[in-house]
Coordinates of C-alpha atoms in Angstrom, one line a residue:
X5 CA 0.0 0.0 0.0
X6 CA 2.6 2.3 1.1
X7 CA 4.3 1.7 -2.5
X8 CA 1.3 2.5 -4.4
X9 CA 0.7 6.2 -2.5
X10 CA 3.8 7.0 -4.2
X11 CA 3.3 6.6 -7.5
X12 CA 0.2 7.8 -10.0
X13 CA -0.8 6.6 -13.6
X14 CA 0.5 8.2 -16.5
X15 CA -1.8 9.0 -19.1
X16 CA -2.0 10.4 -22.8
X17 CA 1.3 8.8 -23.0
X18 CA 0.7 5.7 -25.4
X19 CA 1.3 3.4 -21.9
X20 CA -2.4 3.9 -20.1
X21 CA -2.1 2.1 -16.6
X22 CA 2.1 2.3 -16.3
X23 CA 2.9 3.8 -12.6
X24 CA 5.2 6.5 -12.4
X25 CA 6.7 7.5 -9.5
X26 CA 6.7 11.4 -8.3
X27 CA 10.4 11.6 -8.4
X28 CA 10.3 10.4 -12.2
X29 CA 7.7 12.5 -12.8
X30 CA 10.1 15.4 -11.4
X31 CA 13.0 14.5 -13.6
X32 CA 10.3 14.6 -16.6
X33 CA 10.0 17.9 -15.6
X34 CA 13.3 19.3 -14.9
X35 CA 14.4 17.9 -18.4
X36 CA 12.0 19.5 -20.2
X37 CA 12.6 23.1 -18.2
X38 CA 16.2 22.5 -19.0
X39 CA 15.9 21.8 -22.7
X40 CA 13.4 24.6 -22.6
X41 CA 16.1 26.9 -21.4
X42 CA 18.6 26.0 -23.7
X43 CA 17.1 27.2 -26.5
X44 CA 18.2 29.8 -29.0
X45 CA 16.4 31.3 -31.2
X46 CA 17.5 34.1 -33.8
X47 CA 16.3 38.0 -32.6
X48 CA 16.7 41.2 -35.1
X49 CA 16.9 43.5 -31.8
X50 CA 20.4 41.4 -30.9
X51 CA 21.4 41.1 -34.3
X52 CA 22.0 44.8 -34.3
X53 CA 23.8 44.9 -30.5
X54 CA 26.2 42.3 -32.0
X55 CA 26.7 44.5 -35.5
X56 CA 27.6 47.6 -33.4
X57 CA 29.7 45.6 -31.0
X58 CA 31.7 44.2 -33.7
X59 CA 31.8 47.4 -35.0
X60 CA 33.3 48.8 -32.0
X61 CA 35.6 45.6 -31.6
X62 CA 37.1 46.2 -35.3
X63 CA 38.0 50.0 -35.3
X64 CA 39.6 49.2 -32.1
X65 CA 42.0 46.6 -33.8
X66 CA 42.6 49.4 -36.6
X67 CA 43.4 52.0 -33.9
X68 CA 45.4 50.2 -31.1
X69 CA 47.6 52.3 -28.9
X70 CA 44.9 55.7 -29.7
X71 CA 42.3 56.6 -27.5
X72 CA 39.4 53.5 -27.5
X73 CA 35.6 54.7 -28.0
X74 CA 32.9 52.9 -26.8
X75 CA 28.7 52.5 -26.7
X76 CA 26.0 52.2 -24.4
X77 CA 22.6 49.5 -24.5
X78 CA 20.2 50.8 -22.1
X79 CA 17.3 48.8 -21.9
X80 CA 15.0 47.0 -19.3
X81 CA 15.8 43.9 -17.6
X82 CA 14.7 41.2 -19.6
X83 CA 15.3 43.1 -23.2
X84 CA 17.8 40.3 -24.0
X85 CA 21.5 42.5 -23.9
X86 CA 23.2 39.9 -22.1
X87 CA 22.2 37.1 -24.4
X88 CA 23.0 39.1 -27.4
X89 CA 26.7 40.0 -25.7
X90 CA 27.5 36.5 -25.2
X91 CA 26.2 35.3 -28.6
X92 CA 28.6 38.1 -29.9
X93 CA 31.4 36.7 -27.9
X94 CA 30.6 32.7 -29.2
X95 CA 30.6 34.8 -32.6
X96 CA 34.1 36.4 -32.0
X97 CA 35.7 32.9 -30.3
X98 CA 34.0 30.5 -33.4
X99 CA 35.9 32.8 -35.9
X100 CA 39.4 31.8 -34.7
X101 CA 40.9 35.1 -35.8
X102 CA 42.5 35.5 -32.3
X103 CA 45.7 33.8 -30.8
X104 CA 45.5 30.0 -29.2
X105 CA 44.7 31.4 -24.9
X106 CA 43.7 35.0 -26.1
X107 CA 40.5 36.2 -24.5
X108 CA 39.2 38.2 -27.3
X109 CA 36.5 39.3 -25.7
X110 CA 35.4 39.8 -22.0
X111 CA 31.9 40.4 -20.3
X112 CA 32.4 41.6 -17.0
X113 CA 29.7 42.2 -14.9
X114 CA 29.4 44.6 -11.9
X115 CA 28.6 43.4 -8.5
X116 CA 25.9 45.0 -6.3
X117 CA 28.5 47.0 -3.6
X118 CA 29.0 50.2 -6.0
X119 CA 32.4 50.9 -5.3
X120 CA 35.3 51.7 -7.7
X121 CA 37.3 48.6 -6.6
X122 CA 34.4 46.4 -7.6
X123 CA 34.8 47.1 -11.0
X124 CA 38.7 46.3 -12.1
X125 CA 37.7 42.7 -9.1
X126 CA 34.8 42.4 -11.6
X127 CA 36.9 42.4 -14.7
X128 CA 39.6 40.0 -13.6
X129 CA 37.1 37.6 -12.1
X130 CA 35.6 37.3 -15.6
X131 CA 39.0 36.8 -16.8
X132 CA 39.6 33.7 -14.4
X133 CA 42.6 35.1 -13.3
X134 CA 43.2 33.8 -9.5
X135 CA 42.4 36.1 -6.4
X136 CA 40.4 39.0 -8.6
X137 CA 39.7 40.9 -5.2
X138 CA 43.2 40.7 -3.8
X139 CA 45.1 43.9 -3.2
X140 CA 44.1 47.7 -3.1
X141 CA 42.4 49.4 -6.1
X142 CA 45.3 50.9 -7.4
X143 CA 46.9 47.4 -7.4
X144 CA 43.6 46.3 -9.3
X145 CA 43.5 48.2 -11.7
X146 CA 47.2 47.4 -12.5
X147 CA 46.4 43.9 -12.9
X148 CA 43.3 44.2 -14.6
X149 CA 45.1 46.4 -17.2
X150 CA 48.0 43.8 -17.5
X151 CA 45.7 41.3 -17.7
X152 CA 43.9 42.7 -20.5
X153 CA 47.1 43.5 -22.6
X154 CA 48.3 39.6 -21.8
X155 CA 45.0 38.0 -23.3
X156 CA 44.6 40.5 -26.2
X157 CA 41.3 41.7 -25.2
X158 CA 39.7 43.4 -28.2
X159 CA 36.9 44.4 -26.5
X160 CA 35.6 44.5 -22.2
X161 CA 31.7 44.5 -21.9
X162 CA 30.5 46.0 -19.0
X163 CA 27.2 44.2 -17.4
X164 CA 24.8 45.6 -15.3
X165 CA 26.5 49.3 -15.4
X166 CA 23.3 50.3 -13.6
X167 CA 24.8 49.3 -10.4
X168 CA 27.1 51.9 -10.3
X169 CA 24.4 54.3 -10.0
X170 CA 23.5 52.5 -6.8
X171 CA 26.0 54.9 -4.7
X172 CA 26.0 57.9 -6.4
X173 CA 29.1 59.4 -4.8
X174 CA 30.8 56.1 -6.3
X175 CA 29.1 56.7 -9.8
X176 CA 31.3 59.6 -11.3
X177 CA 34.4 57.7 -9.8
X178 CA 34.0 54.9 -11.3
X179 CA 32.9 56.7 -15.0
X180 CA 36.5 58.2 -14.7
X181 CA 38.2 55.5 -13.9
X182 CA 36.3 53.3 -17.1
X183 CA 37.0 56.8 -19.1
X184 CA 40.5 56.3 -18.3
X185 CA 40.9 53.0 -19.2
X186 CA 39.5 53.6 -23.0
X187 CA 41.9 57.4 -22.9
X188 CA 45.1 54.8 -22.1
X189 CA 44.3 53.0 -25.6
X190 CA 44.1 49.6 -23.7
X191 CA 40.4 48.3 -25.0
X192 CA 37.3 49.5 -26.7
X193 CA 34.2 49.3 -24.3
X194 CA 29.9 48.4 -24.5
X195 CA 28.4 49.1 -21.4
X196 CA 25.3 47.1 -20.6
X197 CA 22.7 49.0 -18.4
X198 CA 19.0 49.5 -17.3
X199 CA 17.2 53.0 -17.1
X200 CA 19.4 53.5 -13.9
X201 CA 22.5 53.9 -15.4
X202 CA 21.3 57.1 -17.6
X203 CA 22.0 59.5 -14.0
X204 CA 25.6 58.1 -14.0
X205 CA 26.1 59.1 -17.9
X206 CA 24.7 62.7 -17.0
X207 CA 27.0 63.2 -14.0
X208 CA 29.9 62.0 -16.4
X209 CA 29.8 63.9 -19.9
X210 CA 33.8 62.9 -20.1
X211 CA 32.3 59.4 -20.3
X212 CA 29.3 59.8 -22.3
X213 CA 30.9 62.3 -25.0
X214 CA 33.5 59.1 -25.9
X215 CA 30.4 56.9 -26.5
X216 CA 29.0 56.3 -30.0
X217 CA 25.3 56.6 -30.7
X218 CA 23.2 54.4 -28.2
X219 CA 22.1 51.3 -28.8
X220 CA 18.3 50.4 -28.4
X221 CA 16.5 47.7 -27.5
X222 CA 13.1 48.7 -26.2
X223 CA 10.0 46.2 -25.3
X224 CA 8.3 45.1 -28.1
X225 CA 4.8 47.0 -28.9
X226 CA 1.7 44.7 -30.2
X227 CA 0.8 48.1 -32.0
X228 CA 3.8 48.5 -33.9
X229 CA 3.5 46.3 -36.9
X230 CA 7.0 45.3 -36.9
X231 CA 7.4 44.9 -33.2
X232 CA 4.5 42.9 -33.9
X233 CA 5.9 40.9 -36.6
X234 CA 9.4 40.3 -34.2
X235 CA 7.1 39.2 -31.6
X236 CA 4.9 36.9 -33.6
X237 CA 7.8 35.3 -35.4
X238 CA 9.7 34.8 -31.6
X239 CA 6.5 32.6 -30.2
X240 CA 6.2 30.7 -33.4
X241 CA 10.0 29.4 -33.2
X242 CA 9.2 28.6 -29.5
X243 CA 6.5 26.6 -30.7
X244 CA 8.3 24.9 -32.9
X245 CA 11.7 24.1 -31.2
X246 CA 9.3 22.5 -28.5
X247 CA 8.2 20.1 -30.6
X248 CA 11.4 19.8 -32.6
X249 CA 13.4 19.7 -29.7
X250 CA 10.4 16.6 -28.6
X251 CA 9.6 18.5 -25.2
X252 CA 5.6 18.6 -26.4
X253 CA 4.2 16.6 -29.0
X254 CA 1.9 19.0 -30.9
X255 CA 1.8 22.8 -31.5
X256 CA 0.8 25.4 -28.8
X257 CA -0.4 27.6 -31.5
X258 CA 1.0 30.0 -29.6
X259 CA 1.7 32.4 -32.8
X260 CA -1.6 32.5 -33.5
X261 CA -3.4 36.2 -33.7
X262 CA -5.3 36.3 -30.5
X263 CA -3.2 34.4 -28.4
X264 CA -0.5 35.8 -29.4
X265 CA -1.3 39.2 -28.8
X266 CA -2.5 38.6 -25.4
X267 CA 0.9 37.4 -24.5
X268 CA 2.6 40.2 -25.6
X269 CA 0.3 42.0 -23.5
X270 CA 0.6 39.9 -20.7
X271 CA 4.8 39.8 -20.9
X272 CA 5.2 43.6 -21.2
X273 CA 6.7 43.1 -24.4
X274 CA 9.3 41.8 -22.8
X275 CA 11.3 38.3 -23.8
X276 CA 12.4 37.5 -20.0
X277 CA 9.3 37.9 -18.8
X278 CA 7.5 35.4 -22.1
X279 CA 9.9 33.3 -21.7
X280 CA 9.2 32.7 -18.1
X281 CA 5.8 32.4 -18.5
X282 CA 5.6 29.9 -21.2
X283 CA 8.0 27.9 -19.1
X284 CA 6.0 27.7 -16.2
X285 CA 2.7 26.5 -18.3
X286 CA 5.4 24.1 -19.9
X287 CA 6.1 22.5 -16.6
X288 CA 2.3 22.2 -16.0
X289 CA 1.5 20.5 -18.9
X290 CA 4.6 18.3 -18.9
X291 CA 3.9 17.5 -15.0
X292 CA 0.2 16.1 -16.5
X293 CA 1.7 15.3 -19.4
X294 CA -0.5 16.8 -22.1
X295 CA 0.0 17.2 -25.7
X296 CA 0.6 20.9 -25.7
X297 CA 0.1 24.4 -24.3
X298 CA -3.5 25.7 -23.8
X299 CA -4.9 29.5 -23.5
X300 CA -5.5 28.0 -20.0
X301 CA -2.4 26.5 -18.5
X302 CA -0.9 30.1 -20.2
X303 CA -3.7 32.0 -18.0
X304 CA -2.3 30.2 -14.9
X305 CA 1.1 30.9 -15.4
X306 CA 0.3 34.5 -15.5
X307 CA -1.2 34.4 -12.0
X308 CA 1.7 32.0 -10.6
X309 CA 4.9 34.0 -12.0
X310 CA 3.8 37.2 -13.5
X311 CA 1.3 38.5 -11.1
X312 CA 3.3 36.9 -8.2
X313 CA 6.6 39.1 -9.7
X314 CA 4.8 41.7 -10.0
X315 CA 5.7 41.7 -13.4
X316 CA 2.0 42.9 -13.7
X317 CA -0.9 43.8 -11.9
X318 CA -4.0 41.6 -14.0
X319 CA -4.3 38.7 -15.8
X320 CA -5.2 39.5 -19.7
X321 CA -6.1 36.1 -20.0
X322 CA -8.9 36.5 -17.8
X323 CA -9.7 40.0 -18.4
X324 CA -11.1 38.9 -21.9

């Protein structure tokens, strides 16, 4: 008895009657959020982040030893900057154009303390070199410099810049000390930022006036026919690496018209925040394992992650 209050009958499956077990059920589960994860799908909005990075990556290789420039992507959590900078880095390491150890490219992000110290700690943890946070600032700095020189860095990617607006007596210290890094010739920079970061650009015009035109990547807009068409095509290669990939067995249709549009809606336009949400109806169904995703198991995922986040404040599923 005690065996059979652990286990419950599969179903829709092709093998009616066969017990599973909760923990097999589990790992059913976690595979297909993991495979879910894991996939990649092409995005105009990052295409263009990785064409102006390699931009700024290639007239830095034409001008080494001058004064480096730089750019700026401010953009909401979520937008998808950090994906698009490390698909530009796979990009830069597949091409093979850089010595055997190099480390053509490095994405550094800041940590949460705002301080001027975090930042050359930050680079050289990225780097893997050992003990990033030993010694004083000036001694960081040192080492982060020689460590960029050593590894050939063509270009340094600062992540989550808008931490530096956290401490605003920190902010202007550590623009200078990033200006001064690009004014030494050592490396182009990108800095990747939310809305934050635009108060540490305006207390440092040294910083922002080295910076070429912004980058953009702004939620995507249901009433903007091709924010629309970006959005529609996005779903539609979801729907079909999930049954490509064998994680669901029959489309979601989750491109089509209406359902589409009230996902948009319901995800702020926002990739993180669709993404998340057609993950958690994906573990749902796969827990019960259904054929694919319904409007419904879609509605409930809004109230379990969005609304729970406070991503949003109502369900459009149910506001219909």
């Amino acid at each position: 008895m005690a065996e059979h209050m652990n286990t419950f009958v599969r179903a829709d499956n092709g093998m009616e009657g066969r017990l599973e077990r909760p923990s097999e059920r589990s790992r059913r589960v976690a595979e297909a959020r993991a495979k879910f994860r894991a996939i990649r799908l092409p995005y105009p909005r990052q295409d263009e982040l990785v064409a102006a990075l390699d931009e700024l990556r290639l007239t830095g290789q034409l001008s080494k030893g001058q004064t480096q420039g730089g750019v700026r992507l401010i953009a909401n959590t979520g937008s998808g900057k950090t994906v698009g900078a490390e698909r530009f880095k796979s990009y830069v390491e597949a091409a093979g154009e850089h010595a055997p150890g190099s480390q053509p490219v490095v994405i550094a992000t800041v940590d949460g303390s705002g301080t001027t110290r975090s930042i050359p700690a930050s680079i050289l943890k990225a780097m893997g070199v050992p003990r990033p946070e030993h010694g004083a600032e000036p001694v960081l700095w040192m080492r982060a410099f020689d460590a960029l020189e050593r590894y050939e860095t063509q270009l340094l990617i600062i992540d989550e810049f808008n931490r530096a607006a956290r401490r605003p007596t920190m902010s202007s210290a550590i623009a200078t000390a990033l200006r001064d890094v690009m004014d030494r010739g050592i490396v182009p920079m990108a800095f990747l930022a939310t809305e934050e970061a635009r108060d540490v650009f305006k207390r440092s015009p040294d910083l922002a006036g080295r910076l070429d035109a912004p980058v953009t990547m702004d939620p995507l807009d249901w009433l903007v026919e091709e924010d629309r068409e970006l959005f529609v095509g996005f779903v539609a290669g979801l729907d079909r690496e999930l049954m490509r990939q064998r994680i669901l067995r029959t489309s979601s249709g989750l491109a089509e018209e209406a359902l589409a549009r009230t996902l948009c809606e319901a995800a702020n336009g926002n990739l993180r925040q669709l993404c998340r949400i057609i993950e958690t109806a994906l573990a749902a169904v796969v827990r019960r394992d259904d054929l694919a995703i319904a409007s419904e198991d879609l509605a409930d995922a809004v109230d379990d992650w969005s609304i729970a986040n406070h991503c949003i404040s109502y369900n459009p599923f149910r506001a219909k």
